[in-house]
mmCIF file of C-alpha atoms and ligand atoms in Angstrom:
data_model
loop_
_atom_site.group_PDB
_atom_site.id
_atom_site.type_symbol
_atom_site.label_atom_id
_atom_site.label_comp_id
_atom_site.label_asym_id
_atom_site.label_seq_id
_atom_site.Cartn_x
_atom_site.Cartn_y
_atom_site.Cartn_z
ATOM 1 C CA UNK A 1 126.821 103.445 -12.083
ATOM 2 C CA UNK A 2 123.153 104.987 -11.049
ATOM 3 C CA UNK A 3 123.011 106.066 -7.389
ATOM 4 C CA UNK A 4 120.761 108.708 -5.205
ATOM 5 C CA UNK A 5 122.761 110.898 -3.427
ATOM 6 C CA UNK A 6 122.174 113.195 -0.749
ATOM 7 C CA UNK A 7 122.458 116.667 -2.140
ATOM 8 C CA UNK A 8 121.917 118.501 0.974
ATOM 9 C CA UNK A 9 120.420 117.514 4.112
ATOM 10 C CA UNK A 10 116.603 117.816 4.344
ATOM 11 C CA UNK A 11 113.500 116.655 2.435
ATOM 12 C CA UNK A 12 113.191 113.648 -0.408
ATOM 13 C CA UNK A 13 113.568 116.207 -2.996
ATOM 14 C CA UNK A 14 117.349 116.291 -1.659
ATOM 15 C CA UNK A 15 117.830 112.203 -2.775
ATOM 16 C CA UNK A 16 119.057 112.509 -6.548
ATOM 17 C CA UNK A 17 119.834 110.277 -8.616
ATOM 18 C CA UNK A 18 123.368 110.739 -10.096
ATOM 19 C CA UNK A 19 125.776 108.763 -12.468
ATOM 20 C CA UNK A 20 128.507 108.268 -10.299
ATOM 21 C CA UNK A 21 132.545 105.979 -10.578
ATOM 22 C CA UNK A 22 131.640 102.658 -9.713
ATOM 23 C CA UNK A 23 133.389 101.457 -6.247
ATOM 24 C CA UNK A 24 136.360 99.459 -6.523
ATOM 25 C CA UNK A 25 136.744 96.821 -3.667
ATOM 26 C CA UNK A 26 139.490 97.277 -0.926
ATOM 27 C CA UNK A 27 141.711 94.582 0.275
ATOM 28 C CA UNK A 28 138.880 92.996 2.745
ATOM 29 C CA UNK A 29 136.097 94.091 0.705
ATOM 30 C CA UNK A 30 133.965 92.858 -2.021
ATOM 31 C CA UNK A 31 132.247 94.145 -4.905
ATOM 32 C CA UNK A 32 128.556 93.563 -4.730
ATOM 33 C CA UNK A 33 126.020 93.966 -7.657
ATOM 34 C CA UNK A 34 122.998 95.303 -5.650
ATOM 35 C CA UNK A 35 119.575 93.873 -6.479
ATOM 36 C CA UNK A 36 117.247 94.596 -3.570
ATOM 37 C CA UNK A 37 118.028 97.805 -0.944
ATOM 38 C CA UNK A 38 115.972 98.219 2.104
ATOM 39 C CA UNK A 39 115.284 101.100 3.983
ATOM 40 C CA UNK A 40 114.571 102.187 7.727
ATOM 41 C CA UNK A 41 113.347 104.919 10.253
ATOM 42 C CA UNK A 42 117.126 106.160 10.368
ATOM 43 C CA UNK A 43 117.522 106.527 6.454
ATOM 44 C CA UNK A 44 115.312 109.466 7.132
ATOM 45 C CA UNK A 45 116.527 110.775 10.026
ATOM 46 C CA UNK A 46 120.316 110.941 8.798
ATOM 47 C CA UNK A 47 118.557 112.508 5.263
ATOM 48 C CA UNK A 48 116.998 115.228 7.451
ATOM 49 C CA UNK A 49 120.307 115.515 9.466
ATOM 50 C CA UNK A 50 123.182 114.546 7.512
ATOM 51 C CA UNK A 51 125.825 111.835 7.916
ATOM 52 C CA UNK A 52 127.867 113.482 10.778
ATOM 53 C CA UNK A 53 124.803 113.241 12.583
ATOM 54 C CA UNK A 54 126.122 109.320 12.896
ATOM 55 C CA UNK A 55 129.255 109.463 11.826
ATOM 56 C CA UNK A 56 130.551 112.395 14.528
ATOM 57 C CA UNK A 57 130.374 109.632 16.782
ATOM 58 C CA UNK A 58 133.345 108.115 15.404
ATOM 59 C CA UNK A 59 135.233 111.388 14.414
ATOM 60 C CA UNK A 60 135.128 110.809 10.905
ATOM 61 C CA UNK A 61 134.744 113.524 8.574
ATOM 62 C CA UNK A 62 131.593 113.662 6.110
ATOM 63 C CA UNK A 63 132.937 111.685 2.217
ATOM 64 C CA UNK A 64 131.337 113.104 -0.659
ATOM 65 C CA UNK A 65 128.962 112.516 -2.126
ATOM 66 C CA UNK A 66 126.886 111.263 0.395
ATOM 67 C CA UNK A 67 125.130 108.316 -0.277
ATOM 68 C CA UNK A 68 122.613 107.261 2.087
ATOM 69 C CA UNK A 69 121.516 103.592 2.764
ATOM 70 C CA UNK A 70 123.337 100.488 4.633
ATOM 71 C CA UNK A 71 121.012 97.232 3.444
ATOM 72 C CA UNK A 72 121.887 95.269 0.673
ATOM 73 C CA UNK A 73 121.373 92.143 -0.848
ATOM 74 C CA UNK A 74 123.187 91.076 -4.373
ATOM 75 C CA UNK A 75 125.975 89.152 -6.039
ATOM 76 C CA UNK A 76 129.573 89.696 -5.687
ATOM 77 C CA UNK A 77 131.101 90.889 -8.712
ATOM 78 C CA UNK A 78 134.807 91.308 -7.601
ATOM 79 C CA UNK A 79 136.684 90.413 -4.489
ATOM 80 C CA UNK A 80 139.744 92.390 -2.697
ATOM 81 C CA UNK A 81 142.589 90.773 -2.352
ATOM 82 C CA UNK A 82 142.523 89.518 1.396
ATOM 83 C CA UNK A 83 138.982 88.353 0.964
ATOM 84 C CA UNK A 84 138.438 84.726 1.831
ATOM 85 C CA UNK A 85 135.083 83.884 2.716
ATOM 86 C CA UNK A 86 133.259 85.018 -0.979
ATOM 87 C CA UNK A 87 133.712 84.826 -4.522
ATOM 88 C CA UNK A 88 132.515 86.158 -7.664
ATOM 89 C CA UNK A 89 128.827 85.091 -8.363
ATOM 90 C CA UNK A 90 128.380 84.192 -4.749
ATOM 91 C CA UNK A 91 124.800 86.039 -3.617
ATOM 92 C CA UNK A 92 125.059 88.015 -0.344
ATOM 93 C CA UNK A 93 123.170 90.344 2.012
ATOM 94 C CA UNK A 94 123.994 92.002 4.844
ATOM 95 C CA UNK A 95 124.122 95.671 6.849
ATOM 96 C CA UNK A 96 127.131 97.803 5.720
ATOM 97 C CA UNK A 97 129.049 99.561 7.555
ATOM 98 C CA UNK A 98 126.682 100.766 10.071
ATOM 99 C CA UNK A 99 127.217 103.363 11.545
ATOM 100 C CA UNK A 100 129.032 104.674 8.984
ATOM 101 C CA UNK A 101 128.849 105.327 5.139
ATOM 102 C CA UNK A 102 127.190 102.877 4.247
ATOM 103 C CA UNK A 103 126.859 104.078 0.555
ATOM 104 C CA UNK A 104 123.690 101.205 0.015
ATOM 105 C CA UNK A 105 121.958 103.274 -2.163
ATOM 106 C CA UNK A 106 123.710 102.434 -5.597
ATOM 107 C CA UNK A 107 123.592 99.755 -8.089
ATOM 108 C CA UNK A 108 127.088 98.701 -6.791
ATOM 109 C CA UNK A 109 128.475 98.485 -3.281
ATOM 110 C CA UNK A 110 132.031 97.713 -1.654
ATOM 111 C CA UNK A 111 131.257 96.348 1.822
ATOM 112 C CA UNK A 112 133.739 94.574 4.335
ATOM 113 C CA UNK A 113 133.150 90.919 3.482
ATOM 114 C CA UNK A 114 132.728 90.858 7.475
ATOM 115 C CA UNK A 115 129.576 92.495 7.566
ATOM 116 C CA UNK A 116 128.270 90.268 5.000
ATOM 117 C CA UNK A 117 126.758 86.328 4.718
ATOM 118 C CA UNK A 118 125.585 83.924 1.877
ATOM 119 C CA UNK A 119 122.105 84.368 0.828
ATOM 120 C CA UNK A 120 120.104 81.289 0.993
ATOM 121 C CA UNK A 121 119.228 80.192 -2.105
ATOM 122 C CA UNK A 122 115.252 79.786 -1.797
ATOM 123 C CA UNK A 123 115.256 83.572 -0.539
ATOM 124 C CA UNK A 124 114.636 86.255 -3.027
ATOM 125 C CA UNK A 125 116.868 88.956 -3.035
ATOM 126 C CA UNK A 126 113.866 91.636 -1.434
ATOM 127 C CA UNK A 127 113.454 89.310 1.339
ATOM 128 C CA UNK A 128 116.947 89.007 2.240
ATOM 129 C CA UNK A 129 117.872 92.779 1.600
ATOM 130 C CA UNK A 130 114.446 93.442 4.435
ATOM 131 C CA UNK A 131 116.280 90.673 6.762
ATOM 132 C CA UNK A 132 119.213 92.928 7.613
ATOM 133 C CA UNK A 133 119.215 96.123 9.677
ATOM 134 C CA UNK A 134 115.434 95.427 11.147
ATOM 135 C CA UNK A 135 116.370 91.632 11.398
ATOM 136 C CA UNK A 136 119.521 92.089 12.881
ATOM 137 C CA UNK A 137 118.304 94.623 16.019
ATOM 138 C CA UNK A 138 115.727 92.183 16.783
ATOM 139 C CA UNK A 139 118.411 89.527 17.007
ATOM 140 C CA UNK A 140 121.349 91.402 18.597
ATOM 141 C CA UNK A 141 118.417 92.400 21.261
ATOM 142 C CA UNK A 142 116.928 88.996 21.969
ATOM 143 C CA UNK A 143 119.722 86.315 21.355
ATOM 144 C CA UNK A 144 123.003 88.604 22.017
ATOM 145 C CA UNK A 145 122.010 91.130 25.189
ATOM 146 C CA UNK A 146 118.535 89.525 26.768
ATOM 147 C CA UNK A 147 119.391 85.482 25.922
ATOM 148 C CA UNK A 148 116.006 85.151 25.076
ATOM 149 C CA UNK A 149 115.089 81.131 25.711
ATOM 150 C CA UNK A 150 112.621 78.060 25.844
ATOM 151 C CA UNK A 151 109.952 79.213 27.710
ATOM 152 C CA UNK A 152 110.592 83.192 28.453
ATOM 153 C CA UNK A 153 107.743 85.512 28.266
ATOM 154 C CA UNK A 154 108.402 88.226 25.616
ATOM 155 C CA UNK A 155 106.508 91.709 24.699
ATOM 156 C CA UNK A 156 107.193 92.965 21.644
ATOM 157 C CA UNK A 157 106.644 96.525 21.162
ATOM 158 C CA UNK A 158 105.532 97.932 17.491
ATOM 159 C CA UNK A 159 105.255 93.897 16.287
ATOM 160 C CA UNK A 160 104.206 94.697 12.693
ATOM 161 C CA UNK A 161 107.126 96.845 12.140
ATOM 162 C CA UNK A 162 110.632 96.513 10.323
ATOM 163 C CA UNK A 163 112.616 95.314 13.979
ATOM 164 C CA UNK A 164 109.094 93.921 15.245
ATOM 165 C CA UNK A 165 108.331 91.623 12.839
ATOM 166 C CA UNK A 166 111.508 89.919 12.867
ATOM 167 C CA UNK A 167 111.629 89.913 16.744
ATOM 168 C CA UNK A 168 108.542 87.818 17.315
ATOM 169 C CA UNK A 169 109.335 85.519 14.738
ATOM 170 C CA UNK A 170 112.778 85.177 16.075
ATOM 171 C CA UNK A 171 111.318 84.550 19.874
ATOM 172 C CA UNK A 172 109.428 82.243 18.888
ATOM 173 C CA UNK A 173 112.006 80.142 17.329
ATOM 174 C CA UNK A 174 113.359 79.864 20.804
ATOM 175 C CA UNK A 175 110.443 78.705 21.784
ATOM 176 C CA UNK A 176 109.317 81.905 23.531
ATOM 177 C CA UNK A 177 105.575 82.839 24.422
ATOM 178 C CA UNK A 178 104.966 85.784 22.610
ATOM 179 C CA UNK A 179 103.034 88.956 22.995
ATOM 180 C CA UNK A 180 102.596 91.505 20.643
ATOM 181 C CA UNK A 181 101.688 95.274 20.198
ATOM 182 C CA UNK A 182 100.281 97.650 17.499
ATOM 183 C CA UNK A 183 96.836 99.345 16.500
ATOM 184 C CA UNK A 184 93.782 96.707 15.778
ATOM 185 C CA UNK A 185 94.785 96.986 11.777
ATOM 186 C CA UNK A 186 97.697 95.175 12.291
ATOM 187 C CA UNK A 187 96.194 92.163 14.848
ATOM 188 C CA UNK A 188 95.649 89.382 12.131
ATOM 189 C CA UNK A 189 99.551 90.130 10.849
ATOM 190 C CA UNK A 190 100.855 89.887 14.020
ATOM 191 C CA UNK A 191 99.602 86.503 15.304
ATOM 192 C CA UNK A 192 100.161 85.277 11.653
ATOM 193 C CA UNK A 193 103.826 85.607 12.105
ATOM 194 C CA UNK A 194 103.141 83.585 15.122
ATOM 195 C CA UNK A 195 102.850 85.467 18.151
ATOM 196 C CA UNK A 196 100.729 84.259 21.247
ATOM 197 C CA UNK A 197 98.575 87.427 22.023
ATOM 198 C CA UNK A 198 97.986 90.350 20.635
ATOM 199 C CA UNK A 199 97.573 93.596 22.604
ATOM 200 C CA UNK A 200 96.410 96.705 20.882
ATOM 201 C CA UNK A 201 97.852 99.850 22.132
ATOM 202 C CA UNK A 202 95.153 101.802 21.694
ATOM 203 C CA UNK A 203 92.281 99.869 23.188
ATOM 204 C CA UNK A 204 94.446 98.220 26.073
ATOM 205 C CA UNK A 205 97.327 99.775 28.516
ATOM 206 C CA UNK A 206 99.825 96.779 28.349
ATOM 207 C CA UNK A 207 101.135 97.131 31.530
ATOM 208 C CA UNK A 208 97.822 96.083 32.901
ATOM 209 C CA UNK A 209 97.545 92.983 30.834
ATOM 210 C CA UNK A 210 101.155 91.784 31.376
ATOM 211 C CA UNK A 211 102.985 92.070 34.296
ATOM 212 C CA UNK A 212 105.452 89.325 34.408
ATOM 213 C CA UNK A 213 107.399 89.478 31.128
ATOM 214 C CA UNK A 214 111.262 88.571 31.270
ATOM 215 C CA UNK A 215 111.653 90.196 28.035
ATOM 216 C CA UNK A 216 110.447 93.939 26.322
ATOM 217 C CA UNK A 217 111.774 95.265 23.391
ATOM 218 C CA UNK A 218 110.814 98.856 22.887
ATOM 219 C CA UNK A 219 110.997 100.536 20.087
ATOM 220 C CA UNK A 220 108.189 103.237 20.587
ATOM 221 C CA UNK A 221 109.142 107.412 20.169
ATOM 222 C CA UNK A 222 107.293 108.217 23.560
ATOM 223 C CA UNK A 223 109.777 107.106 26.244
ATOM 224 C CA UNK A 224 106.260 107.131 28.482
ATOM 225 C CA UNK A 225 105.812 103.697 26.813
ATOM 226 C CA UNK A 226 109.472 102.366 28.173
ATOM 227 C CA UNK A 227 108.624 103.694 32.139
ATOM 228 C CA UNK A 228 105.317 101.656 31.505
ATOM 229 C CA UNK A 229 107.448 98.461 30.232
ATOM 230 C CA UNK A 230 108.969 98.620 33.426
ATOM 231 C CA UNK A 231 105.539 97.596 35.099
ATOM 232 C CA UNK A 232 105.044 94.601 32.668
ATOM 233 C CA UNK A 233 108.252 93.020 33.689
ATOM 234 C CA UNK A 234 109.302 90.773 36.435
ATOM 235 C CA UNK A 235 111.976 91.649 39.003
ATOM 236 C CA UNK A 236 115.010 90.383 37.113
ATOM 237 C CA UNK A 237 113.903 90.857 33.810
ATOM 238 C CA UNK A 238 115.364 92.687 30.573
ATOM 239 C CA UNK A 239 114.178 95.903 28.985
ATOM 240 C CA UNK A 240 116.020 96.595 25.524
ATOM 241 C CA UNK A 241 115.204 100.362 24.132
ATOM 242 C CA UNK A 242 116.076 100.646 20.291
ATOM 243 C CA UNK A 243 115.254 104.582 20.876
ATOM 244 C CA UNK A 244 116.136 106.120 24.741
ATOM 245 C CA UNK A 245 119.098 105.875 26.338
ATOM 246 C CA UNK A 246 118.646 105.196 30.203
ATOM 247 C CA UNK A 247 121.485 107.334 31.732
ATOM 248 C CA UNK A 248 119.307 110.514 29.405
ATOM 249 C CA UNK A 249 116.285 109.328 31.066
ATOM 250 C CA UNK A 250 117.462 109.103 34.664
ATOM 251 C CA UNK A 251 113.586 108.706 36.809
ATOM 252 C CA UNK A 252 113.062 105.613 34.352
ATOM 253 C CA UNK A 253 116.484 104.217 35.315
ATOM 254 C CA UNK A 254 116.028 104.149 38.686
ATOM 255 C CA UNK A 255 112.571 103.257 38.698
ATOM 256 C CA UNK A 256 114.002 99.923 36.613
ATOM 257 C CA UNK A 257 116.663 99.801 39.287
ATOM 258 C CA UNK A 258 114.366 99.439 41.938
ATOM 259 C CA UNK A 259 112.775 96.889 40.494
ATOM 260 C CA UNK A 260 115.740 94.997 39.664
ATOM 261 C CA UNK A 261 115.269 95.166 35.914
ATOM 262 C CA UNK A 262 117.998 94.869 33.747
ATOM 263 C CA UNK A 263 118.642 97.946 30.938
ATOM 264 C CA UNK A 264 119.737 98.109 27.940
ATOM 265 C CA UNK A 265 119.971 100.680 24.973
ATOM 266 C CA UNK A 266 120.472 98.887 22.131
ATOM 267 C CA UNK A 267 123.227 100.136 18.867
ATOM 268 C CA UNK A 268 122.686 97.633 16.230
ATOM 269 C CA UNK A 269 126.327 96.830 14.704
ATOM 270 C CA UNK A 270 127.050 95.222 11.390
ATOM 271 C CA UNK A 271 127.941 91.337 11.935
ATOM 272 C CA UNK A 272 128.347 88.614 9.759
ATOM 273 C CA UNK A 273 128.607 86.124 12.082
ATOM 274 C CA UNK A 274 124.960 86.990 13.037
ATOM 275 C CA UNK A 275 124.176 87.404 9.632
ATOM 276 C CA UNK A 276 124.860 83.973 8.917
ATOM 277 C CA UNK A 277 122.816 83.034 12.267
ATOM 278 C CA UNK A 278 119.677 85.214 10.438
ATOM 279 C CA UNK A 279 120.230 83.433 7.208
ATOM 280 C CA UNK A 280 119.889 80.305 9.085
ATOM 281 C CA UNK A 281 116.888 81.022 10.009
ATOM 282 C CA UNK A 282 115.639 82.074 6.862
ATOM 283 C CA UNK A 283 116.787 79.364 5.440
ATOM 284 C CA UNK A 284 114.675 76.960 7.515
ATOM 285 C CA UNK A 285 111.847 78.573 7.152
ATOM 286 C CA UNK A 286 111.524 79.897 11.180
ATOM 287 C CA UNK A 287 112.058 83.492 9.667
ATOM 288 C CA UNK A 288 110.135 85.433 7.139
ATOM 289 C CA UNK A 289 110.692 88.846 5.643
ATOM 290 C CA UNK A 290 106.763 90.546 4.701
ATOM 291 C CA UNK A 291 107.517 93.091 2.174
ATOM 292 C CA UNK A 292 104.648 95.278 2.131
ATOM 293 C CA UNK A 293 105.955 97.647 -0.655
ATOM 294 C CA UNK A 294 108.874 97.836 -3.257
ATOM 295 C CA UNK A 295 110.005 100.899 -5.803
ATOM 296 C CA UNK A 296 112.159 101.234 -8.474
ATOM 297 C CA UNK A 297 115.762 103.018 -7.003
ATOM 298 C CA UNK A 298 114.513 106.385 -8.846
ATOM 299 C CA UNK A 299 112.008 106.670 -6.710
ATOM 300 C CA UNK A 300 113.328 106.785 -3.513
ATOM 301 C CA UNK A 301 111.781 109.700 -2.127
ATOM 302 C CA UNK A 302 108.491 108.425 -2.344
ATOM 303 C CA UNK A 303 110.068 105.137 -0.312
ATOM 304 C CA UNK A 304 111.256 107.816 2.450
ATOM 305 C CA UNK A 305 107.769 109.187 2.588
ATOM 306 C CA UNK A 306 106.133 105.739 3.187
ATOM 307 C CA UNK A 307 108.658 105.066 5.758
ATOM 308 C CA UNK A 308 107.595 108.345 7.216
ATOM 309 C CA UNK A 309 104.143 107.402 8.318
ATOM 310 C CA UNK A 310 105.186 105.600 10.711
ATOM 311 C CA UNK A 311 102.636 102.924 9.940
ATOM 312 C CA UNK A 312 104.640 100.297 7.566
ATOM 313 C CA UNK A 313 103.498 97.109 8.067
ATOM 314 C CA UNK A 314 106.991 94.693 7.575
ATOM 315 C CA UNK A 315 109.759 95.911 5.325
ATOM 316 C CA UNK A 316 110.009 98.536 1.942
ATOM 317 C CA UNK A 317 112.480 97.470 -0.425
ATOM 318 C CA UNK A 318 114.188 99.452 -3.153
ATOM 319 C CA UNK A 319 115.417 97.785 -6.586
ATOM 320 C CA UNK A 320 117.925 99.309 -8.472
HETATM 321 N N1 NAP B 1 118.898 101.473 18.159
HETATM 322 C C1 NAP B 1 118.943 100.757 17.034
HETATM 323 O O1 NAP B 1 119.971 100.146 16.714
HETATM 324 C C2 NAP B 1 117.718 100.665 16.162
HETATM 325 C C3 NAP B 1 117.657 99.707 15.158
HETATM 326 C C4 NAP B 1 116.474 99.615 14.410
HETATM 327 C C5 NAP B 1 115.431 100.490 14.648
HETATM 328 N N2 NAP B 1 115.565 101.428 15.611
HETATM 329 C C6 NAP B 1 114.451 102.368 15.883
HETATM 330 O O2 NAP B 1 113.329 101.620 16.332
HETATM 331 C C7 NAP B 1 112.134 102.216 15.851
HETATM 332 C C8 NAP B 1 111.320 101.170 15.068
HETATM 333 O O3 NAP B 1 112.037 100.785 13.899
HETATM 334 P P1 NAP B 1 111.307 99.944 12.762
HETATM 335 O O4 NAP B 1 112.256 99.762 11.647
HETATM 336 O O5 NAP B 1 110.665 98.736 13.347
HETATM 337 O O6 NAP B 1 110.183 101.020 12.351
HETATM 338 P P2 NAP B 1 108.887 100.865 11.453
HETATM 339 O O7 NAP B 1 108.957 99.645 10.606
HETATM 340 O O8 NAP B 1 108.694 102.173 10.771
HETATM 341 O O9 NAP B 1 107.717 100.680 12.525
HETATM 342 C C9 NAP B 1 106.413 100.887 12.085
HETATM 343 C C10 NAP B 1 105.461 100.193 13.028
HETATM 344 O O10 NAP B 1 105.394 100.880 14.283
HETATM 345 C C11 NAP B 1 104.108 100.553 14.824
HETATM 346 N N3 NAP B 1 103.770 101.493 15.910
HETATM 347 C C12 NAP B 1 103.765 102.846 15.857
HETATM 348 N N4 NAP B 1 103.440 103.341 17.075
HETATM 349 C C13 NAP B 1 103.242 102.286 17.905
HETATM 350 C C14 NAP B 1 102.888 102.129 19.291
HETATM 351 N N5 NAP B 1 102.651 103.185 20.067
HETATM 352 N N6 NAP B 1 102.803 100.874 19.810
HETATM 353 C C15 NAP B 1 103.024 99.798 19.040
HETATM 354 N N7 NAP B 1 103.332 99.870 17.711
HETATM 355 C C16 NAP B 1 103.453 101.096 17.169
HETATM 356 C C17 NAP B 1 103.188 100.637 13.638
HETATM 357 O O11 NAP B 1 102.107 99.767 13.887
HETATM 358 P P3 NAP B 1 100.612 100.335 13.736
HETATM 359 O O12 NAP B 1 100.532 100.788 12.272
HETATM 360 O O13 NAP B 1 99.766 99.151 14.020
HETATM 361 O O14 NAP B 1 100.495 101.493 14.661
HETATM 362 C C18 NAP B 1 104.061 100.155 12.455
HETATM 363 O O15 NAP B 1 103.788 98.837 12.041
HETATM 364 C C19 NAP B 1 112.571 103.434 15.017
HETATM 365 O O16 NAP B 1 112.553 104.590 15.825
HETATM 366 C C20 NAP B 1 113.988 103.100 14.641
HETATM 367 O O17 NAP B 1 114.788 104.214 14.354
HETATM 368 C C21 NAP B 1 116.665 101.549 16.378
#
């Protein structure tokens, strides 16, 4: 099979594309035919760094060849031999093995059948493969840590985003009031997929607009943005980094601990039980993936260098 493997760590000249032995399935695994790949912010970091960059966490040592990529969406072409909850032509999506080898960047994958779901059937396969990773954070941060409900005020930072995207939509369909950030190009998107207000973060200082939100996802680089989230919350409230880790970032801790403000630092973990719950919403409609750009699996280096920017608007998706 075709695949783009990591030949060294470093720049997208180091992703090539390589004819490689097909996986074959382990006992809880299954086989899946890969028709849509997606990509995020840590595809390129870990292609900069290298694997053990996330997988030193768990003491494992780095598999050749490396094969970069943990979002997938396709059909399942063979099952191992504990598997239970698939079978062959069922189509799937899901986030594999994160953080681990995820291997997603092939025309064939072996992933855990747990770490999988079903794939609604009026969903392409680019919209489910986007509704992973991003769609995933956004839920593990809202539903599973901040028990976001009816009613809760909820900023979103980076809203036209991978993560952001999903996260508004997914507040709203619990009936959440919304607010959103991101530059001025990205305002009509924003309260398209719903949200309530738009704020934009270069015209407006947030904190000054909202000051009694009982939810902020942050996803920003500067962790001057996540000290400032502090002042748009209410005692009480949740603040959810995707990026900085409070006990690294001690003055913002304990200015969040005087103000009674919850704090998290999120992982996202594979999961198909909340796969299934995002492919419930997809299915009714409550949850859209925007796909702002696809390319063919060869050229993946120019997908890493749109991801780069820094400025994609929803999801990039990669067909093999
Ligand atoms: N911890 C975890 O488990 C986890 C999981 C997923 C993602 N993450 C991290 O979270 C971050 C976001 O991920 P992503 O997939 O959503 O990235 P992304 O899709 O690349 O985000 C791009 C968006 O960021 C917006 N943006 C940039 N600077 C901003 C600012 N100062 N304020 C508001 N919006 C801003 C841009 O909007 P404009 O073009 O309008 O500026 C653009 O739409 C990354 O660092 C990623 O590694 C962590």
């Amino acid at each position: 099979m075709k695949a783009i493997v990591l030949s060294k760590p470093g720049g997208v000249e180091n992703l090539v594309v390589q004819d490689i032995r097909t996986p074959i399935p382990g006992d809880h695994e299954v086989l899946v035919q890969v028709r849509a790949i997606s990509i995020n912010p840590v595809d390129g970091y870990v292609r900069e760094s290298g694997l053990l960059k996330l997988t030193v966490l768990h003491l494992q040592p780095e598999e050749q060849p490396v094969i970069l990529g943990w979002d997938i969406a396709g059909t399942v072409t063979d099952t191992g031999r504990s598997v239970t909850r698939f079978k062959k032509g069922d189509d799937v999506f899901g986030l594999v093995n994160f953080e681990g080898h995820g291997k997603a960047y092939a025309e064939y994958v072996a992933a855990p059948e747990s770490h999988l779901a079903l794939k609604p059937a009026g969903i392409s396969h680019e919209e489910a493969a986007g509704a992973t990773l991003a769609a995933l954070t956004a839920w593990q941060a809202l539903v599973n840590y901040a028990d976001v409900k009816k009613g809760d005020k909820v900023l979103i930072h980076a809203a036209a985003g991978g993560v952001g995207h999903y996260a508004v939509q997914i507040a709203k369909a619990f009936g959440a009031y919304v607010i959103g950030t991101s530059s001025a190009a990205n305002k009509a998107f924003i309260l398209g997929l719903g949200a309530d207000e738009h704020l934009d973060y270069s015209a407006q200082r947030f904190e000054e607009v909202i000051k009694d939100a009982d939810i902020v996802v942050d996803s920003v680089s500067d962790p001057a943005n996540l000290a400032r989230s502090i002042d748009a919350l209410k005692p009480g409230g949740a603040l959810v980094s995707l990026v900085h880790s409070f006990d690294k970032n001690i003055p913002i801790a304990r200015k969040a601990r005087e103000k009674k403000v919850f704090t998290h630092r999120l992982g996202v973990k594979s999961s198909g039980e909340d796969m299934a719950a995002i492919a419930k919403l997809l299915d009714s409609g409550a949850l859209r993936s925007y796909i702002s750009e696809t390319f063919p699996l060869e050229q993946m280096g120019a997908a890493h260098t749109s991801m780069a920017t820094g400025k994609t608007r929803g999801k990039l998706v990669v067909l093999p």
